[in-house]
Coordinates of C-alpha atoms in Angstrom, one line a residue:
Chain A
M244 CA 0.3 11.6 1.4
S245 CA 3.1 12.5 -0.9
S246 CA 1.4 11.0 -4.0
L247 CA 0.4 12.4 -7.3
V248 CA -3.2 12.5 -6.4
A249 CA -2.5 14.3 -3.2
E250 CA -0.5 16.9 -5.0
A251 CA -3.3 17.5 -7.4
I252 CA -5.7 18.0 -4.5
Q253 CA -3.3 20.3 -2.8
A254 CA -3.1 22.4 -6.0
E255 CA -6.8 22.7 -5.9
L256 CA -7.5 23.3 -2.3
G257 CA -4.2 24.7 -1.0
A258 CA -3.9 27.4 -3.5
Y259 CA -6.6 29.4 -1.8
E260 CA -5.5 28.9 1.7
P261 CA -2.9 31.1 3.3
W262 CA 0.0 29.6 5.2
P263 CA -1.4 28.8 8.6
D264 CA 0.1 29.9 11.9
N265 CA 0.3 26.4 13.4
A266 CA 2.4 24.8 10.7
C267 CA 4.6 22.1 12.3
L268 CA 7.8 20.3 11.4
Y269 CA 8.2 16.9 13.1
Q270 CA 11.7 15.4 13.7
P271 CA 13.3 13.0 16.1
Y272 CA 15.0 14.3 19.3
Q273 CA 18.0 16.3 18.3
V274 CA 20.5 15.8 21.1
E275 CA 20.1 12.1 21.8
Q276 CA 18.3 10.4 19.0
I277 CA 18.6 11.8 15.5
T278 CA 21.3 10.3 13.3
F279 CA 23.3 12.7 11.2
P280 CA 21.9 11.7 7.7
D281 CA 18.4 12.5 9.0
Y282 CA 19.7 15.7 10.7
A283 CA 21.0 16.9 7.3
N284 CA 17.6 16.4 5.7
C285 CA 15.8 18.1 8.6
L286 CA 18.2 21.1 8.4
S287 CA 17.7 21.4 4.6
V288 CA 13.9 21.5 5.0
K289 CA 14.1 24.0 7.9
T290 CA 16.5 26.3 5.9
F291 CA 14.2 26.1 2.9
L292 CA 11.2 27.2 4.9
H293 CA 13.2 30.0 6.5
M294 CA 14.4 31.1 3.1
C295 CA 10.8 31.2 1.9
G296 CA 9.9 33.3 5.0
L297 CA 7.3 30.7 6.2
E298 CA 6.7 30.4 9.9
F299 CA 6.6 27.0 11.5
H300 CA 7.5 25.5 14.8
T301 CA 9.4 22.3 15.4
E302 CA 7.9 19.3 17.3
V303 CA 10.2 16.6 18.5
R304 CA 8.9 13.1 18.7
T305 CA 10.6 9.9 19.4
N306 CA 8.6 8.1 16.7
A307 CA 8.7 10.8 14.1
E308 CA 10.0 8.2 11.5
E309 CA 6.9 6.0 12.0
M310 CA 4.6 9.0 11.9
S311 CA 5.9 10.1 8.6
P312 CA 3.7 9.3 5.5
S313 CA 6.7 7.8 3.6
G314 CA 8.8 6.6 6.5
K315 CA 11.4 9.3 6.2
V316 CA 11.9 12.4 8.3
P317 CA 11.3 15.3 8.4
F318 CA 7.7 15.9 7.6
I319 CA 5.5 18.9 7.9
H320 CA 2.0 19.2 9.1
V321 CA 0.2 22.1 7.4
G322 CA -3.5 22.5 7.7
A323 CA -4.9 19.1 6.6
F324 CA -1.8 18.0 4.8
L325 CA 1.2 15.9 5.8
V326 CA 4.1 16.1 3.4
S327 CA 7.5 14.4 3.9
E328 CA 10.9 14.7 2.3
L329 CA 12.4 17.8 0.7
D330 CA 11.2 17.4 -2.9
P331 CA 7.5 17.0 -2.1
I332 CA 7.7 19.8 0.4
I333 CA 9.2 22.1 -2.2
A334 CA 6.4 21.1 -4.6
F335 CA 3.8 21.7 -1.9
V336 CA 5.2 25.1 -1.0
N337 CA 5.2 26.0 -4.7
T338 CA 1.5 25.3 -5.0
R339 CA 1.0 27.9 -2.2
G340 CA 2.7 30.4 -4.3
F341 CA 6.1 30.5 -2.7
Q342 CA 8.9 29.7 -5.1
L343 CA 12.5 30.7 -4.6
S344 CA 13.6 30.0 -8.1
R345 CA 10.8 31.8 -9.9
D346 CA 13.2 34.3 -11.4
L347 CA 15.4 31.8 -13.0
D348 CA 15.0 30.9 -16.7
E349 CA 14.4 27.4 -17.7
G350 CA 18.0 26.5 -18.5
L351 CA 19.2 27.7 -15.1
K352 CA 16.3 25.9 -13.4
S353 CA 17.3 22.6 -15.0
E354 CA 20.9 23.2 -13.8
M355 CA 19.6 23.8 -10.3
R356 CA 17.6 20.5 -10.4
A357 CA 20.7 18.7 -11.7
Y358 CA 22.8 19.9 -8.8
M359 CA 20.1 19.0 -6.4
A360 CA 20.1 15.5 -7.9
L361 CA 23.9 15.4 -7.5
I362 CA 23.6 16.1 -3.8
E363 CA 21.0 13.4 -3.5
N364 CA 23.0 10.9 -5.5
V365 CA 26.3 11.5 -3.8
M366 CA 26.0 13.3 -0.5
V367 CA 23.0 11.4 0.9
N368 CA 24.5 8.0 0.0
A369 CA 27.9 9.0 1.4
E370 CA 26.3 10.1 4.7
L371 CA 24.4 6.9 4.9
Y372 CA 27.6 4.9 4.2
L373 CA 29.5 6.8 6.9
A374 CA 26.7 6.4 9.4
W375 CA 25.7 2.8 8.9
I376 CA 28.4 0.9 7.0
D377 CA 31.6 2.3 8.5
E378 CA 32.4 0.2 11.5
A379 CA 33.6 2.8 14.0
V380 CA 30.9 5.3 13.4
S381 CA 28.0 2.8 13.3
E382 CA 29.0 1.0 16.5
E383 CA 29.9 4.0 18.5
I384 CA 27.5 6.7 17.4
T385 CA 24.7 5.7 15.0
K386 CA 23.4 2.5 16.5
P387 CA 23.3 3.7 20.2
R388 CA 21.6 6.9 19.1
Y389 CA 19.0 5.1 17.0
G390 CA 18.1 2.7 19.7
Y391 CA 18.4 5.2 22.5
I392 CA 14.7 5.5 23.3
H393 CA 13.9 1.8 23.3
P394 CA 14.4 -0.8 26.1
W395 CA 16.5 -3.8 25.7
P396 CA 16.3 -5.9 23.4
L397 CA 14.7 -3.4 21.0
N398 CA 17.6 -1.1 21.3
R399 CA 19.7 -3.8 19.7
L400 CA 17.3 -5.3 17.2
L401 CA 15.9 -2.0 15.7
P402 CA 19.3 -0.5 14.8
W403 CA 20.4 -3.8 13.4
K404 CA 17.3 -4.0 11.2
K405 CA 17.8 -0.4 10.1
Q406 CA 21.4 -1.1 9.3
S407 CA 20.6 -4.1 7.1
N408 CA 17.9 -2.0 5.3
V409 CA 20.5 0.7 4.6
R410 CA 23.0 -1.8 3.5
A411 CA 20.6 -3.4 1.1
R412 CA 19.7 0.0 -0.3
L413 CA 23.4 1.0 -0.8
D414 CA 24.1 -2.5 -2.3
S415 CA 21.4 -2.0 -4.9
I416 CA 23.3 1.0 -6.2
G417 CA 26.7 -0.5 -5.8
W418 CA 27.9 1.6 -2.8
A419 CA 28.0 -1.0 -0.1
K420 CA 31.1 -2.6 -1.6
K421 CA 33.0 0.6 -1.9
T422 CA 35.9 1.3 0.3
M423 CA 36.1 4.5 2.4
D424 CA 38.6 5.9 0.0
E425 CA 36.3 5.5 -2.9
V426 CA 33.5 7.2 -1.1
C427 CA 35.7 10.1 -0.1
D428 CA 36.7 10.4 -3.8
E429 CA 33.0 10.7 -4.7
V430 CA 32.4 13.3 -2.0
K431 CA 35.4 15.2 -3.2
T432 CA 34.2 15.2 -6.8
C433 CA 30.8 16.5 -5.6
C434 CA 32.3 19.2 -3.6
Q435 CA 34.5 20.2 -6.5
A436 CA 31.5 20.5 -8.7
L437 CA 29.7 22.6 -6.1
A438 CA 32.7 24.9 -5.5
E439 CA 33.0 25.4 -9.3
R440 CA 29.4 26.3 -9.6
L441 CA 29.3 28.6 -6.5
D442 CA 32.6 30.3 -7.6
S443 CA 32.7 33.6 -5.7
K444 CA 29.0 34.4 -5.8
Q445 CA 26.9 34.9 -2.7
Y446 CA 24.5 32.1 -3.5
F447 CA 24.5 29.5 -6.2
F448 CA 22.4 31.5 -8.6
G449 CA 23.2 35.1 -7.9
D450 CA 22.2 37.2 -4.9
K451 CA 19.1 35.4 -3.9
P452 CA 19.0 32.0 -2.3
T453 CA 17.3 29.1 -4.1
E454 CA 16.2 25.6 -3.1
L455 CA 19.7 24.4 -4.0
D456 CA 21.2 26.7 -1.4
A457 CA 19.0 25.2 1.3
L458 CA 19.9 21.7 0.3
V459 CA 23.6 22.3 0.1
F460 CA 23.7 24.2 3.4
G461 CA 21.8 21.4 5.2
H462 CA 24.3 18.7 4.1
L463 CA 27.5 20.7 4.3
Y464 CA 26.8 22.2 7.7
T465 CA 26.0 18.8 9.1
I466 CA 29.2 17.4 7.8
L467 CA 31.2 20.3 9.1
T468 CA 29.7 20.4 12.6
T469 CA 29.0 16.8 13.5
R470 CA 31.7 15.3 15.7
L471 CA 32.5 11.8 14.5
P472 CA 35.3 9.3 15.1
V473 CA 36.0 9.6 11.3
S474 CA 36.2 13.2 10.2
R475 CA 37.4 12.7 6.6
F476 CA 34.3 14.2 5.0
A477 CA 34.8 17.4 7.1
E478 CA 38.4 17.7 6.0
I479 CA 37.3 17.4 2.4
V480 CA 34.7 20.1 2.7
Q481 CA 37.1 22.4 4.5
Q482 CA 39.5 22.3 1.5
F483 CA 37.0 24.4 -0.4
S484 CA 37.0 27.8 1.2
N485 CA 34.1 29.2 -0.8
L486 CA 31.9 26.4 0.5
T487 CA 32.7 27.0 4.1
A488 CA 32.2 30.8 3.6
F489 CA 28.8 30.0 2.0
C490 CA 27.8 27.9 5.1
T491 CA 28.8 30.7 7.4
R492 CA 26.9 33.2 5.3
V493 CA 23.7 31.2 5.3
E494 CA 24.0 30.6 9.1
E495 CA 24.5 34.3 9.6
N496 CA 21.6 35.4 7.4
F497 CA 18.9 32.9 8.3
Y498 CA 19.7 31.7 11.8
K499 CA 21.9 34.0 13.9
K500 CA 20.2 37.2 12.6
Y501 CA 16.9 36.0 13.9
G502 CA 18.2 34.1 16.9
R503 CA 16.7 30.9 15.6
D504 CA 17.8 27.5 16.7
F505 CA 18.8 24.7 14.4
Chain B
M261 CA 50.7 -0.6 -31.5
A262 CA 48.7 -3.7 -30.7
D263 CA 48.6 -3.1 -26.9
D264 CA 47.2 0.4 -27.4
V265 CA 44.0 -1.0 -28.8
I266 CA 41.3 -1.1 -26.2
D267 CA 39.3 -4.3 -26.0
L268 CA 35.6 -3.6 -25.4
Q269 CA 32.9 -6.2 -25.0
V270 CA 29.3 -5.0 -25.2
W271 CA 25.8 -6.5 -25.6
K272 CA 24.6 -7.2 -29.1
G273 CA 22.8 -4.5 -31.1
D274 CA 19.3 -4.3 -32.5
W275 CA 16.8 -1.9 -34.0
G276 CA 19.4 0.2 -35.7
L277 CA 21.5 0.6 -32.6
P278 CA 25.0 -0.8 -32.3
T279 CA 24.3 -2.1 -28.8
V280 CA 21.2 -2.2 -26.7
D281 CA 22.3 -1.6 -23.1
P282 CA 22.5 2.0 -21.9
A283 CA 25.9 1.6 -20.2
C284 CA 27.4 -0.1 -23.2
L285 CA 26.0 2.5 -25.6
S286 CA 27.4 5.4 -23.5
T287 CA 30.9 3.8 -23.4
L288 CA 30.9 3.1 -27.1
S289 CA 29.8 6.5 -28.1
Y290 CA 32.4 8.1 -25.7
C291 CA 35.0 6.0 -27.5
R292 CA 33.8 7.1 -30.9
F293 CA 33.7 10.8 -29.9
S294 CA 37.2 10.7 -28.6
G295 CA 38.7 8.6 -31.4
V296 CA 39.8 5.8 -29.1
P297 CA 41.1 2.8 -31.0
V298 CA 38.6 0.2 -30.0
K299 CA 38.3 -3.5 -30.8
L300 CA 34.7 -4.1 -30.4
R301 CA 33.2 -7.5 -29.6
K302 CA 29.5 -7.9 -29.4
T303 CA 28.6 -10.8 -27.2
G304 CA 25.7 -12.1 -25.3
N305 CA 27.7 -13.5 -22.5
P306 CA 28.3 -11.4 -19.4
W307 CA 29.7 -14.4 -17.5
R308 CA 33.3 -13.5 -17.8
S309 CA 33.0 -10.1 -16.4
P310 CA 34.4 -9.5 -12.9
S311 CA 31.1 -7.9 -11.8
G312 CA 28.8 -9.9 -14.0
E313 CA 27.9 -6.8 -16.0
L314 CA 28.7 -5.6 -19.5
P315 CA 30.4 -3.4 -20.8
I316 CA 33.9 -4.8 -20.1
M317 CA 36.9 -2.7 -21.1
K318 CA 40.3 -4.4 -21.1
H319 CA 43.5 -2.5 -21.7
R320 CA 46.9 -3.9 -20.9
N321 CA 46.3 -5.3 -17.5
V322 CA 43.4 -3.2 -16.4
T323 CA 39.8 -4.3 -16.5
E324 CA 36.9 -1.9 -15.8
T325 CA 33.2 -2.5 -16.0
K326 CA 31.5 0.6 -14.7
V327 CA 30.9 3.6 -17.0
S328 CA 32.3 6.3 -14.7
E329 CA 35.4 4.3 -14.1
I330 CA 35.9 3.6 -17.8
F331 CA 35.5 7.3 -18.5
S332 CA 38.1 8.3 -15.9
Y333 CA 40.5 5.6 -17.1
L334 CA 40.3 6.8 -20.7
R335 CA 40.8 10.4 -19.5
K336 CA 44.0 9.3 -17.7
Q337 CA 45.2 7.7 -20.9
N338 CA 44.6 11.1 -22.6
Y339 CA 41.7 10.0 -24.7
G340 CA 38.8 12.3 -24.1
C341 CA 36.3 14.7 -25.7
D342 CA 36.1 16.9 -22.6
F343 CA 39.3 18.9 -23.0
A344 CA 37.4 21.8 -24.4
L345 CA 35.1 22.1 -21.4
S346 CA 35.7 24.8 -18.9
N347 CA 35.7 23.9 -15.2
K348 CA 32.1 25.1 -14.8
Q349 CA 31.0 23.0 -17.7
S350 CA 32.7 19.9 -16.3
A351 CA 30.9 20.6 -13.0
D352 CA 27.6 20.8 -14.9
A353 CA 28.4 17.6 -16.7
V354 CA 28.9 15.8 -13.3
A355 CA 25.6 17.2 -12.0
F356 CA 23.6 16.3 -15.1
S357 CA 25.0 12.7 -15.1
S358 CA 23.9 12.4 -11.5
M359 CA 20.5 13.7 -12.5
L360 CA 20.2 11.1 -15.2
E361 CA 21.1 8.3 -12.8
E362 CA 18.8 9.6 -10.1
K363 CA 15.7 10.5 -12.2
L364 CA 15.8 8.7 -15.5
L365 CA 17.5 5.4 -14.8
P366 CA 14.8 4.2 -12.3
A367 CA 12.1 4.7 -15.0
I368 CA 14.1 2.9 -17.6
L369 CA 14.7 0.0 -15.3
H370 CA 11.1 -0.1 -14.4
L371 CA 10.0 0.0 -18.0
W372 CA 12.3 -2.7 -19.2
W373 CA 12.4 -5.1 -16.3
I374 CA 9.6 -4.5 -13.8
D375 CA 6.6 -3.7 -16.0
G376 CA 5.0 -7.1 -16.4
K377 CA 3.8 -6.9 -20.0
T378 CA 7.0 -5.4 -21.4
F379 CA 9.2 -7.9 -19.5
V380 CA 7.3 -11.0 -20.7
D381 CA 6.6 -9.8 -24.3
F382 CA 9.9 -8.1 -25.1
T383 CA 12.8 -8.0 -22.7
R384 CA 12.9 -11.6 -21.6
P385 CA 12.6 -13.1 -25.1
W386 CA 15.3 -10.7 -26.4
Y387 CA 17.8 -11.6 -23.7
T388 CA 17.0 -15.3 -23.9
K389 CA 17.7 -15.2 -27.6
V390 CA 21.0 -13.5 -27.1
L391 CA 22.4 -15.3 -24.1
P392 CA 24.1 -18.7 -24.6
F393 CA 22.9 -21.9 -23.0
P394 CA 22.7 -22.3 -20.0
L395 CA 22.8 -18.6 -19.0
N396 CA 19.5 -17.9 -20.8
F397 CA 17.6 -19.6 -18.0
F398 CA 18.6 -17.5 -15.1
I399 CA 20.2 -14.3 -16.1
P400 CA 17.0 -12.5 -17.2
G401 CA 15.5 -13.3 -13.8
Q402 CA 18.6 -12.2 -12.0
K403 CA 18.7 -8.9 -13.8
Q404 CA 15.0 -8.4 -13.1
K405 CA 15.6 -8.9 -9.4
Q406 CA 18.5 -6.4 -9.4
A407 CA 16.4 -3.8 -11.2
S408 CA 13.5 -4.2 -8.8
L409 CA 15.7 -4.0 -5.8
R410 CA 17.3 -0.9 -7.1
V411 CA 14.0 0.8 -7.9
Y412 CA 12.1 -0.2 -4.8
L413 CA 14.8 0.4 -2.2
T414 CA 15.9 3.8 -3.4
K415 CA 12.5 5.2 -4.4
G416 CA 10.1 3.4 -2.2
G417 CA 9.2 4.0 1.4
T418 CA 7.4 2.1 4.1
N419 CA 3.9 3.3 3.2
V420 CA 4.3 4.0 -0.5
S421 CA 2.2 1.7 -2.7
D422 CA 3.3 0.3 -6.0
T423 CA 1.1 2.5 -8.2
E424 CA 2.1 5.6 -6.3
L425 CA 5.7 4.7 -6.8
E426 CA 5.2 4.0 -10.5
A427 CA 3.5 7.3 -11.0
K428 CA 6.3 9.1 -9.1
I429 CA 9.0 7.5 -11.1
Y430 CA 7.5 8.2 -14.5
K431 CA 6.7 11.8 -13.5
E432 CA 10.3 12.4 -12.5
A433 CA 11.6 10.8 -15.7
K434 CA 9.4 13.0 -17.8
E435 CA 10.5 16.1 -15.8
C436 CA 14.1 15.0 -16.3
M437 CA 13.6 14.8 -20.1
N438 CA 12.0 18.2 -20.1
L439 CA 15.0 19.6 -18.1
L440 CA 17.4 18.1 -20.6
A441 CA 15.5 19.5 -23.4
Y442 CA 15.6 23.0 -21.8
R443 CA 19.3 22.7 -21.2
L444 CA 20.0 21.6 -24.7
G445 CA 17.9 24.3 -26.2
K446 CA 18.9 24.9 -29.9
Q447 CA 22.5 23.8 -29.6
E448 CA 23.9 20.9 -31.4
Y449 CA 25.4 19.3 -28.4
F450 CA 25.1 20.1 -24.7
F451 CA 28.3 22.1 -24.6
G452 CA 28.6 23.7 -28.0
S453 CA 29.2 22.1 -31.3
S454 CA 31.3 19.1 -30.4
P455 CA 30.1 16.2 -28.3
S456 CA 31.2 15.5 -24.7
S457 CA 30.9 12.8 -22.1
L458 CA 27.5 14.2 -21.1
D459 CA 26.2 13.7 -24.7
A460 CA 27.5 10.2 -24.6
L461 CA 25.6 9.5 -21.4
V462 CA 22.4 11.1 -22.6
F463 CA 22.6 9.3 -25.9
G464 CA 23.1 6.0 -24.1
Y465 CA 20.0 6.4 -22.0
L466 CA 17.7 8.0 -24.6
A467 CA 18.5 6.0 -27.7
P468 CA 17.2 2.7 -26.5
I469 CA 13.9 4.4 -25.4
L470 CA 13.6 6.0 -28.8
K471 CA 14.4 3.0 -30.9
A472 CA 13.3 -0.1 -29.1
P473 CA 9.8 -1.4 -30.2
L474 CA 8.4 -1.6 -26.7
P475 CA 4.7 -2.4 -26.4
N476 CA 3.6 0.2 -23.9
N477 CA 6.0 3.1 -23.9
Q478 CA 4.8 6.3 -22.3
L479 CA 8.5 7.4 -22.1
Q480 CA 8.9 7.0 -25.8
N481 CA 5.8 9.1 -26.5
H482 CA 7.1 11.8 -24.2
L483 CA 10.6 11.7 -25.7
K484 CA 9.2 12.1 -29.2
M485 CA 7.6 15.3 -28.1
C486 CA 11.1 16.7 -27.2
D487 CA 12.3 17.4 -30.7
N488 CA 15.7 18.6 -29.9
L489 CA 16.5 15.4 -27.9
C490 CA 15.3 13.2 -30.7
S491 CA 17.4 15.1 -33.3
L492 CA 20.4 14.8 -31.0
C493 CA 20.1 11.0 -30.9
N494 CA 19.6 10.7 -34.6
R495 CA 22.5 13.1 -35.3
I496 CA 24.9 11.1 -33.2
L497 CA 23.7 7.8 -34.8
L498 CA 24.1 9.1 -38.3
R499 CA 27.5 10.7 -37.7
Y500 CA 29.2 8.2 -35.4
F501 CA 27.4 5.0 -36.0
P502 CA 26.9 4.8 -39.8
P503 CA 24.9 1.7 -40.7
D504 CA 27.5 -1.1 -41.4
P505 CA 27.1 -2.6 -44.9
E506 CA 28.2 -6.1 -43.7
E507 CA 25.6 -6.1 -40.9
G508 CA 23.0 -4.8 -43.3
A509 CA 23.6 -7.8 -45.6
K510 CA 23.4 -10.2 -42.7
K511 CA 20.2 -8.7 -41.5
K512 CA 18.7 -9.0 -45.0
K513 CA 19.7 -12.7 -45.1
A514 CA 18.1 -13.2 -41.7
E515 CA 14.9 -11.6 -42.8
A516 CA 14.8 -13.6 -46.1
S517 CA 15.3 -16.9 -44.2
K518 CA 12.6 -15.9 -41.7
S519 CA 10.1 -15.2 -44.5
Q520 CA 11.0 -18.6 -46.1
S521 CA 10.4 -20.4 -42.9
S522 CA 7.2 -18.6 -42.4
S523 CA 6.0 -19.7 -45.9
D524 CA 7.0 -23.3 -44.8
L525 CA 4.8 -22.8 -41.8
Q526 CA 1.9 -21.9 -44.0
E527 CA 2.1 -25.3 -45.8
F528 CA 2.9 -27.0 -42.6
P529 CA -0.7 -27.5 -41.2
N530 CA -1.7 -29.4 -44.3
K531 CA 1.5 -31.5 -44.1
K532 CA 0.7 -32.5 -40.5
R533 CA -2.8 -33.5 -41.4
N534 CA -1.6 -35.6 -44.2
M535 CA 1.0 -37.3 -42.0
V536 CA -1.5 -38.1 -39.3
L537 CA -4.0 -39.6 -41.8
A538 CA -1.2 -41.7 -43.4
A539 CA -0.1 -43.0 -40.0
I540 CA -3.7 -44.0 -39.1
F541 CA -4.1 -45.8 -42.4
A542 CA -0.8 -47.7 -42.0
L543 CA -1.7 -48.8 -38.5
T544 CA -5.2 -50.0 -39.6
A545 CA -3.6 -51.9 -42.5
M546 CA -1.1 -53.6 -40.3
A547 CA -3.6 -54.5 -37.6
G548 CA -6.0 -56.0 -40.2
Y549 CA -3.2 -58.1 -41.8
A550 CA -2.2 -59.4 -38.3
L551 CA -5.7 -60.4 -37.5
L552 CA -6.4 -62.0 -40.9
S553 CA -3.1 -64.0 -41.0
G554 CA -3.7 -65.3 -37.5
I555 CA -0.7 -63.7 -35.8
I556 CA -3.0 -62.2 -33.4
Q557 CA -6.2 -63.9 -32.4
I558 CA -9.0 -62.6 -30.3
D559 CA -11.0 -65.3 -28.5
I560 CA -14.3 -64.6 -26.9
V561 CA -14.3 -66.7 -23.7
D562 CA -17.5 -67.9 -21.9
D563 CA -17.5 -67.3 -18.2
S564 CA -19.2 -70.7 -17.4
N565 CA -16.4 -72.8 -19.0
S566 CA -13.6 -74.5 -17.0
T567 CA -10.2 -73.0 -16.6
S568 CA -8.7 -75.5 -19.1
D569 CA -10.5 -73.9 -21.9
K570 CA -9.2 -70.7 -20.8
T571 CA -5.6 -71.9 -20.8
N572 CA -6.2 -73.3 -24.3
S573 CA -7.2 -69.9 -25.5
T574 CA -4.4 -68.2 -23.7
S575 CA -1.9 -70.5 -25.2
S576 CA -3.4 -69.8 -28.6
Y577 CA -2.3 -66.2 -28.2
F578 CA 1.4 -67.2 -28.5
S579 CA 1.9 -67.3 -32.3
K580 CA 1.0 -71.0 -32.7
P581 CA -0.2 -71.5 -36.2
Q582 CA -3.9 -72.3 -36.1
T583 CA -6.2 -73.7 -38.7
Y584 CA -9.1 -71.6 -39.7
N585 CA -11.7 -73.8 -38.0
N586 CA -9.9 -73.5 -34.6
E587 CA -8.9 -77.1 -34.3
P588 CA -5.6 -77.8 -32.7
V589 CA -2.9 -79.0 -35.2
F590 CA -1.5 -81.9 -33.2
E591 CA -4.3 -84.4 -32.9
D592 CA -4.1 -87.7 -31.0
N593 CA -5.2 -89.8 -33.9
D594 CA -3.0 -88.5 -36.6
G595 CA -1.0 -91.7 -36.9
Y596 CA 1.8 -91.2 -34.4
D597 CA 1.8 -94.0 -31.8
D598 CA 2.7 -93.4 -28.3
E599 CA 3.7 -96.9 -27.7

C-alpha cells in the first residue's frame, strides 16, 4: 500500500526494524519487455537505493506492472511492505532513518523538491509522449515490447489499450496535442534549468548526492543510452556537457566501481 | 500607439479579487508587475477562445491562451519583470512553477470542481451566474469533467481508491505550501524586493484559496497558518490591485438592491396569502351568481326515468332561460296554433 495509513503504520513498525537482507525490487524484463519510460523510473529507484547504501536484489517478472500496488513499476518488497513509485519509496526509506538530504536546510530542500517536480512534470511526460504518441517509436519499439510476452491477439490489444490510456492522460494535461517540436522545446527548457542548477558542481547540492541526483541520473541516462528511431531528446541532452559529465560520474561511482548491473 | 495595447479577456472578479481564475490572475498580475499596457475585459464567456479557456491575450495578430505561452510572448516583446533574475534564479523559477502545477493545482482542482459539497454549493452557482445563456447549462459540467480527468489520470492508479487519492493530493498540496513558505522566508518577494513571474504564478494560485468563501476549506486553513504567504498575497493585492472606486460603488448598489429585494421577500408571504384568499372569494362569488341566475343549472336525475327526461335535463344545461319552477317556456297551449 502506498497510502497515508500505510505510511503511518510504517513509521511505527518500520522504524525499529533494520533493513532486511532479502529486500527485493520488481521490474519487467529488461532486454525484451520494459519500455523506456518505465526503465527510467526503475533506474532512478535503483540509483537512489544504491546511493543510500541499501542492499537489494532485482527480481524480473513479466507481470510486474500488475503486481504493483498502484499499477506502476518499479516496486520494492521490504519485509512486510510493498511500496511502489519513487516518492513513496523515498518516504519509506526516510522512516527507516536513511535520508540523503538530511544535511540540507529547509530552503534548499524545497528547491530540491521543486526540481524533482520539474522532472516529473516535463521529463516523464516527454518520455511518455515519445514512447506512445510518436508514430515511429510507438509502432516500431514500444508496442512490440509491451506485448512481447502475450500471445496473439493480446499482444495487439494490450498495447493498444495502454496507448489509449497514456493518450488520455497526456490529453488531460494538454500534451497530447503538442507537436514534437514543442515537446523538444519543453525538454530543452528543463535541461537548461538543470544545467544551470548543476553548474560545475559534482552533484546538484554540493559533494554528496541527494534524491534529485538519483532521479536526474535515471532519466538522463535512459535518454542518452536508449536507441530509438527518433533521437532528438538525446541530442538535446548532449548539448549540455555538464549533464553528460554528471551521468558519467554517477555511473562510475555507483555502478562501475562496484561492478553492478543496471 | 493603439496597436501596442494588449487586449486581455479574463473571468470576472469577486471577493476582493480582480479575477477569480488562477490562470487569469497570474497573467493579470504579471502584466501589472511588468507595466504592460493592457486593455482588460472581464467577461463570463469563454466561447470565443480558440481553446475554450480564459485568459485570452490578443496582440496584433497573435492570440495566446496558455499562461506559459503568454509569458514567453510578453518576454519576446520586451515586457517582463524577470530581467533582474540571474540564470540560476530563472532556473529556480521554472522548477517552482512546475512544482506548483504538479503538487498544488490538483488539490485546487479537486477542491473547486470535484468535492461534491463545494461544487454544488459554491462553484456551480457562481459560474452559472456569470456565464451567459445558453452556456451556463453545460460549461460548469464540462469544466468539472476536465478537472476530474486531469486529477484522476495523473494522480490515480489502478488500485488506488478515491479516499486514498484525496488524502494524497491534499497532503502534497500542504507540503507544497510549506515548501513555498520555506523558500520565501522573510523576503518580500521570492527573488528579492521586486516581484517576478514566479510571484505572479504563486499569487494566482494562492489568492483564490485565501479569499474565496468556500464551505469546507482545509487548504485555506493551512494557508492561513503560513503567514509569509498570506502577507505576500495581501501585499500584491494592495500594491498592484488597489480597490477600484467605480467597482466599489457598483458593489454597494448591488448590495442595497439585494437588501431591498430581501425586505420585499419578507412581506411577500403575507401578500401571497392575501392573493390566494381573494382568488377563492372571487371564484365562490362568481359560481354563486351563475347558479342563482340560472346560467348553470344542476339537475338531479333519477335512474328509473326514461331517457327522454334525461335529454330534457341535458338540453337544459345549454343556457336556455328557465323559469324558477322548472317549466319549459314554450308550452303547447300558449295560444299559437299549429294549424
